[in-house]
Amino acid sequence: MRGDARGSLIALESGHEVPFDIARIYYIFGNNPGVERGFHAHERLTQWAICVSGSCVMRVDDGATRADVLLDRPDLAIEIGWLTWREMHDFSPDAVLLVLASERYDIDDYIIDYEQFLEKSRT
Ligand code: T46
């Protein structure tokens, strides 16, 4: 974090703070109350997710272990690797979830069936 008397600044560079080349950036905001997102895994994708405003809960599941991580600070990133089932819950109204991704968008990379994900995670 590069803060000074004016406030805070965080810089994220590929190969320095971020351990992959950033191919895509997207952000999620303006979710309707009670909305839940995700519910899929990816075959070949690594991402960093940061709630730069507000908060949400990121549920990550590698097929053996599941964890709920509260993202509620702009200086906290969670890395989500290959073959990790993710769900996002409990978005605050002001939540802005910023995501840095290692690959460009590819709909064929999605695994949306949990049983299929479990099978792949075991191999
Ligand atoms: C993840 C969480 C944090 C695109 O056109 N380009 C993109 O880069 C993305 C991510 C999505 N889209 C389209 C595809 C759908 O029509 O935007 C729509 C919503 O995407 P999706 O249903 O994948 O959004 P989430 O919030 O369920 O999940 C996304 C990422 O897919 C996922 O990898 O980790 O955000």
PDB file of C-alpha atoms and ligand atoms in Angstrom:
ATOM      1  CA  MET A   1       0.000   0.000   0.000  1.00  0.00           C
ATOM      2  CA  ARG A   2       1.324   3.373  -0.984  1.00  0.00           C
ATOM      3  CA  GLY A   3      -0.412   5.746   1.356  1.00  0.00           C
ATOM      4  CA  ASP A   4       0.545   9.271   2.183  1.00  0.00           C
ATOM      5  CA  ALA A   5      -1.046  12.234   3.890  1.00  0.00           C
ATOM      6  CA  ARG A   6      -3.607  12.459   1.079  1.00  0.00           C
ATOM      7  CA  GLY A   7      -4.926   8.901   1.373  1.00  0.00           C
ATOM      8  CA  SER A   8      -4.218   5.416   0.110  1.00  0.00           C
ATOM      9  CA  LEU A   9      -3.082   3.992  -3.203  1.00  0.00           C
ATOM     10  CA  ILE A  10      -2.556   0.365  -4.118  1.00  0.00           C
ATOM     11  CA  ALA A  11      -0.717  -0.568  -7.302  1.00  0.00           C
ATOM     12  CA  LEU A  12      -0.848  -4.106  -8.683  1.00  0.00           C
ATOM     13  CA  GLU A  13       1.592  -5.108 -11.393  1.00  0.00           C
ATOM     14  CA  SER A  14       1.878  -8.401 -13.253  1.00  0.00           C
ATOM     15  CA  GLY A  15       4.985 -10.231 -12.113  1.00  0.00           C
ATOM     16  CA  HIS A  16       5.312  -8.170  -8.963  1.00  0.00           C
ATOM     17  CA  GLU A  17       2.350  -8.219  -6.606  1.00  0.00           C
ATOM     18  CA  VAL A  18       0.238 -10.293  -9.016  1.00  0.00           C
ATOM     19  CA  PRO A  19       1.884 -13.645  -9.848  1.00  0.00           C
ATOM     20  CA  PHE A  20       0.393 -13.966 -13.351  1.00  0.00           C
ATOM     21  CA  ASP A  21       0.025 -11.871 -16.482  1.00  0.00           C
ATOM     22  CA  ILE A  22      -3.242  -9.965 -16.250  1.00  0.00           C
ATOM     23  CA  ALA A  23      -5.241 -10.697 -19.401  1.00  0.00           C
ATOM     24  CA  ARG A  24      -8.583  -9.285 -18.259  1.00  0.00           C
ATOM     25  CA  ILE A  25     -10.068  -7.009 -15.621  1.00  0.00           C
ATOM     26  CA  TYR A  26     -13.736  -6.878 -14.736  1.00  0.00           C
ATOM     27  CA  TYR A  27     -15.784  -5.619 -11.833  1.00  0.00           C
ATOM     28  CA  ILE A  28     -19.119  -6.542 -10.363  1.00  0.00           C
ATOM     29  CA  PHE A  29     -21.351  -3.957  -8.695  1.00  0.00           C
ATOM     30  CA  GLY A  30     -24.973  -2.900  -8.318  1.00  0.00           C
ATOM     31  CA  ASN A  31     -26.151  -6.338  -7.303  1.00  0.00           C
ATOM     32  CA  ASN A  32     -29.792  -6.633  -6.361  1.00  0.00           C
ATOM     33  CA  PRO A  33     -30.484  -7.400  -2.678  1.00  0.00           C
ATOM     34  CA  GLY A  34     -29.886 -11.029  -1.736  1.00  0.00           C
ATOM     35  CA  VAL A  35     -28.294 -11.911  -5.048  1.00  0.00           C
ATOM     36  CA  GLU A  36     -25.795 -14.791  -5.160  1.00  0.00           C
ATOM     37  CA  ARG A  37     -23.308 -15.222  -8.002  1.00  0.00           C
ATOM     38  CA  GLY A  38     -20.678 -17.600  -9.239  1.00  0.00           C
ATOM     39  CA  PHE A  39     -21.664 -21.242  -8.718  1.00  0.00           C
ATOM     40  CA  HIS A  40     -19.074 -22.515 -11.142  1.00  0.00           C
ATOM     41  CA  ALA A  41     -15.395 -23.397 -11.471  1.00  0.00           C
ATOM     42  CA  HIS A  42     -12.910 -22.849 -14.279  1.00  0.00           C
ATOM     43  CA  GLU A  43     -10.632 -25.356 -15.991  1.00  0.00           C
ATOM     44  CA  ARG A  44      -7.704 -23.003 -16.503  1.00  0.00           C
ATOM     45  CA  LEU A  45      -8.034 -19.622 -14.874  1.00  0.00           C
ATOM     46  CA  THR A  46      -6.358 -17.878 -11.973  1.00  0.00           C
ATOM     47  CA  GLN A  47      -7.911 -14.739 -10.552  1.00  0.00           C
ATOM     48  CA  TRP A  48      -7.428 -12.204  -7.811  1.00  0.00           C
ATOM     49  CA  ALA A  49     -10.664 -10.792  -6.379  1.00  0.00           C
ATOM     50  CA  ILE A  50     -10.725  -7.629  -4.287  1.00  0.00           C
ATOM     51  CA  CYS A  51     -13.779  -5.931  -2.832  1.00  0.00           C
ATOM     52  CA  VAL A  52     -12.599  -2.349  -3.397  1.00  0.00           C
ATOM     53  CA  SER A  53     -15.806  -0.986  -1.871  1.00  0.00           C
ATOM     54  CA  GLY A  54     -18.286  -2.584   0.534  1.00  0.00           C
ATOM     55  CA  SER A  55     -18.132  -6.295   1.207  1.00  0.00           C
ATOM     56  CA  CYS A  56     -19.117  -9.758   0.078  1.00  0.00           C
ATOM     57  CA  VAL A  57     -18.397 -13.332   1.080  1.00  0.00           C
ATOM     58  CA  MET A  58     -16.424 -15.455  -1.369  1.00  0.00           C
ATOM     59  CA  ARG A  59     -17.022 -19.186  -0.856  1.00  0.00           C
ATOM     60  CA  VAL A  60     -14.187 -21.249  -2.305  1.00  0.00           C
ATOM     61  CA  ASP A  61     -14.256 -25.014  -2.571  1.00  0.00           C
ATOM     62  CA  ASP A  62     -11.490 -27.210  -4.005  1.00  0.00           C
ATOM     63  CA  GLY A  63     -13.596 -30.360  -3.871  1.00  0.00           C
ATOM     64  CA  ALA A  64     -12.222 -31.373  -0.487  1.00  0.00           C
ATOM     65  CA  THR A  65     -12.379 -28.199   1.602  1.00  0.00           C
ATOM     66  CA  ARG A  66     -14.762 -25.282   1.581  1.00  0.00           C
ATOM     67  CA  ALA A  67     -14.083 -21.848   3.110  1.00  0.00           C
ATOM     68  CA  ASP A  68     -16.037 -18.619   3.384  1.00  0.00           C
ATOM     69  CA  VAL A  69     -13.773 -15.586   3.064  1.00  0.00           C
ATOM     70  CA  LEU A  70     -15.107 -12.155   3.963  1.00  0.00           C
ATOM     71  CA  LEU A  71     -13.813  -9.602   1.487  1.00  0.00           C
ATOM     72  CA  ASP A  72     -14.366  -6.283   3.201  1.00  0.00           C
ATOM     73  CA  ARG A  73     -11.184  -4.275   2.635  1.00  0.00           C
ATOM     74  CA  PRO A  74      -9.658  -2.776  -0.498  1.00  0.00           C
ATOM     75  CA  ASP A  75      -6.236  -4.049   0.595  1.00  0.00           C
ATOM     76  CA  LEU A  76      -7.322  -7.700   0.767  1.00  0.00           C
ATOM     77  CA  ALA A  77      -7.171  -9.977  -2.281  1.00  0.00           C
ATOM     78  CA  ILE A  78      -8.144 -13.615  -2.553  1.00  0.00           C
ATOM     79  CA  GLU A  79      -6.470 -15.744  -5.191  1.00  0.00           C
ATOM     80  CA  ILE A  80      -8.770 -18.255  -6.844  1.00  0.00           C
ATOM     81  CA  GLY A  81      -6.957 -20.913  -8.824  1.00  0.00           C
ATOM     82  CA  TRP A  82      -7.885 -23.588 -11.339  1.00  0.00           C
ATOM     83  CA  LEU A  83     -10.616 -26.050 -10.464  1.00  0.00           C
ATOM     84  CA  THR A  84     -11.974 -24.054  -7.555  1.00  0.00           C
ATOM     85  CA  TRP A  85     -15.717 -23.815  -7.161  1.00  0.00           C
ATOM     86  CA  ARG A  86     -16.683 -20.249  -6.229  1.00  0.00           C
ATOM     87  CA  GLU A  87     -19.843 -18.648  -4.953  1.00  0.00           C
ATOM     88  CA  MET A  88     -20.360 -15.035  -3.930  1.00  0.00           C
ATOM     89  CA  HIS A  89     -22.840 -14.253  -1.184  1.00  0.00           C
ATOM     90  CA  ASP A  90     -23.898 -11.374   1.080  1.00  0.00           C
ATOM     91  CA  PHE A  91     -23.046  -8.471  -1.209  1.00  0.00           C
ATOM     92  CA  SER A  92     -23.437  -5.156   0.585  1.00  0.00           C
ATOM     93  CA  PRO A  93     -25.364  -2.559  -1.462  1.00  0.00           C
ATOM     94  CA  ASP A  94     -22.138  -0.622  -2.092  1.00  0.00           C
ATOM     95  CA  ALA A  95     -20.020  -3.670  -3.017  1.00  0.00           C
ATOM     96  CA  VAL A  96     -17.664  -3.323  -5.953  1.00  0.00           C
ATOM     97  CA  LEU A  97     -15.788  -6.574  -6.582  1.00  0.00           C
ATOM     98  CA  LEU A  98     -12.731  -6.057  -8.774  1.00  0.00           C
ATOM     99  CA  VAL A  99     -11.276  -9.148 -10.460  1.00  0.00           C
ATOM    100  CA  LEU A 100      -7.902  -9.561 -12.175  1.00  0.00           C
ATOM    101  CA  ALA A 101      -7.846 -12.613 -14.429  1.00  0.00           C
ATOM    102  CA  SER A 102      -5.020 -14.591 -16.007  1.00  0.00           C
ATOM    103  CA  GLU A 103      -6.991 -15.391 -19.190  1.00  0.00           C
ATOM    104  CA  ARG A 104      -9.418 -13.680 -21.492  1.00  0.00           C
ATOM    105  CA  TYR A 105     -13.106 -14.541 -21.207  1.00  0.00           C
ATOM    106  CA  ASP A 106     -13.872 -18.041 -22.464  1.00  0.00           C
ATOM    107  CA  ILE A 107     -17.319 -19.507 -21.919  1.00  0.00           C
ATOM    108  CA  ASP A 108     -15.938 -23.008 -22.675  1.00  0.00           C
ATOM    109  CA  ASP A 109     -13.718 -22.771 -19.600  1.00  0.00           C
ATOM    110  CA  TYR A 110     -16.717 -22.810 -17.228  1.00  0.00           C
ATOM    111  CA  ILE A 111     -17.724 -25.895 -15.221  1.00  0.00           C
ATOM    112  CA  ILE A 112     -21.257 -25.217 -14.046  1.00  0.00           C
ATOM    113  CA  ASP A 113     -22.205 -28.666 -12.802  1.00  0.00           C
ATOM    114  CA  TYR A 114     -21.005 -29.303  -9.237  1.00  0.00           C
ATOM    115  CA  GLU A 115     -20.833 -33.084  -9.657  1.00  0.00           C
ATOM    116  CA  GLN A 116     -18.723 -32.698 -12.797  1.00  0.00           C
ATOM    117  CA  PHE A 117     -16.488 -30.290 -10.882  1.00  0.00           C
ATOM    118  CA  LEU A 118     -16.058 -32.847  -8.093  1.00  0.00           C
ATOM    119  CA  GLU A 119     -15.088 -35.532 -10.597  1.00  0.00           C
ATOM    120  CA  LYS A 120     -12.509 -33.270 -12.237  1.00  0.00           C
ATOM    121  CA  SER A 121     -11.123 -32.118  -8.902  1.00  0.00           C
ATOM    122  CA  ARG A 122     -10.421 -35.756  -7.963  1.00  0.00           C
ATOM    123  CA  THR A 123      -8.407 -36.513 -11.129  1.00  0.00           C
TER     124      THR A 123
HETATM  125  C1  T46 B   1     -15.656 -15.330 -10.888  1.00  0.00           C
HETATM  126  C2  T46 B   1     -16.542 -14.305 -10.301  1.00  0.00           C
HETATM  127  C3  T46 B   1     -15.833 -13.465  -9.294  1.00  0.00           C
HETATM  128  C4  T46 B   1     -18.212 -11.521 -19.939  1.00  0.00           C
HETATM  129  O1  T46 B   1     -18.711 -11.217 -21.039  1.00  0.00           O
HETATM  130  N1  T46 B   1     -16.878 -11.343 -19.717  1.00  0.00           N
HETATM  131  C5  T46 B   1     -16.295 -11.656 -18.523  1.00  0.00           C
HETATM  132  O2  T46 B   1     -15.082 -11.468 -18.379  1.00  0.00           O
HETATM  133  C6  T46 B   1     -17.108 -12.194 -17.481  1.00  0.00           C
HETATM  134  C7  T46 B   1     -16.511 -12.573 -16.137  1.00  0.00           C
HETATM  135  C8  T46 B   1     -18.446 -12.355 -17.727  1.00  0.00           C
HETATM  136  N2  T46 B   1     -18.980 -12.022 -18.927  1.00  0.00           N
HETATM  137  C9  T46 B   1     -20.428 -12.187 -19.122  1.00  0.00           C
HETATM  138  C10 T46 B   1     -20.899 -13.620 -19.087  1.00  0.00           C
HETATM  139  C11 T46 B   1     -22.299 -13.507 -18.499  1.00  0.00           C
HETATM  140  O3  T46 B   1     -23.218 -13.241 -19.519  1.00  0.00           O
HETATM  141  O4  T46 B   1     -21.106 -11.520 -18.053  1.00  0.00           O
HETATM  142  C12 T46 B   1     -22.217 -12.278 -17.605  1.00  0.00           C
HETATM  143  C13 T46 B   1     -22.056 -12.614 -16.114  1.00  0.00           C
HETATM  144  O5  T46 B   1     -20.922 -13.482 -15.958  1.00  0.00           O
HETATM  145  P1  T46 B   1     -20.884 -14.661 -14.884  1.00  0.00           P
HETATM  146  O6  T46 B   1     -22.215 -15.293 -14.802  1.00  0.00           O
HETATM  147  O7  T46 B   1     -19.698 -15.521 -15.182  1.00  0.00           O
HETATM  148  O8  T46 B   1     -20.605 -13.829 -13.526  1.00  0.00           O
HETATM  149  P2  T46 B   1     -20.385 -14.335 -12.046  1.00  0.00           P
HETATM  150  O9  T46 B   1     -20.510 -13.141 -11.201  1.00  0.00           O
HETATM  151  O10 T46 B   1     -21.248 -15.504 -11.736  1.00  0.00           O
HETATM  152  O11 T46 B   1     -18.870 -14.887 -12.009  1.00  0.00           O
HETATM  153  C14 T46 B   1     -17.774 -14.073 -12.387  1.00  0.00           C
HETATM  154  C15 T46 B   1     -16.699 -14.901 -13.101  1.00  0.00           C
HETATM  155  O12 T46 B   1     -17.261 -15.622 -14.164  1.00  0.00           O
HETATM  156  C16 T46 B   1     -16.052 -15.889 -12.189  1.00  0.00           C
HETATM  157  O13 T46 B   1     -14.928 -16.461 -12.837  1.00  0.00           O
HETATM  158  O14 T46 B   1     -14.744 -15.811 -10.244  1.00  0.00           O
HETATM  159  O15 T46 B   1     -17.194 -13.457 -11.248  1.00  0.00           O
END
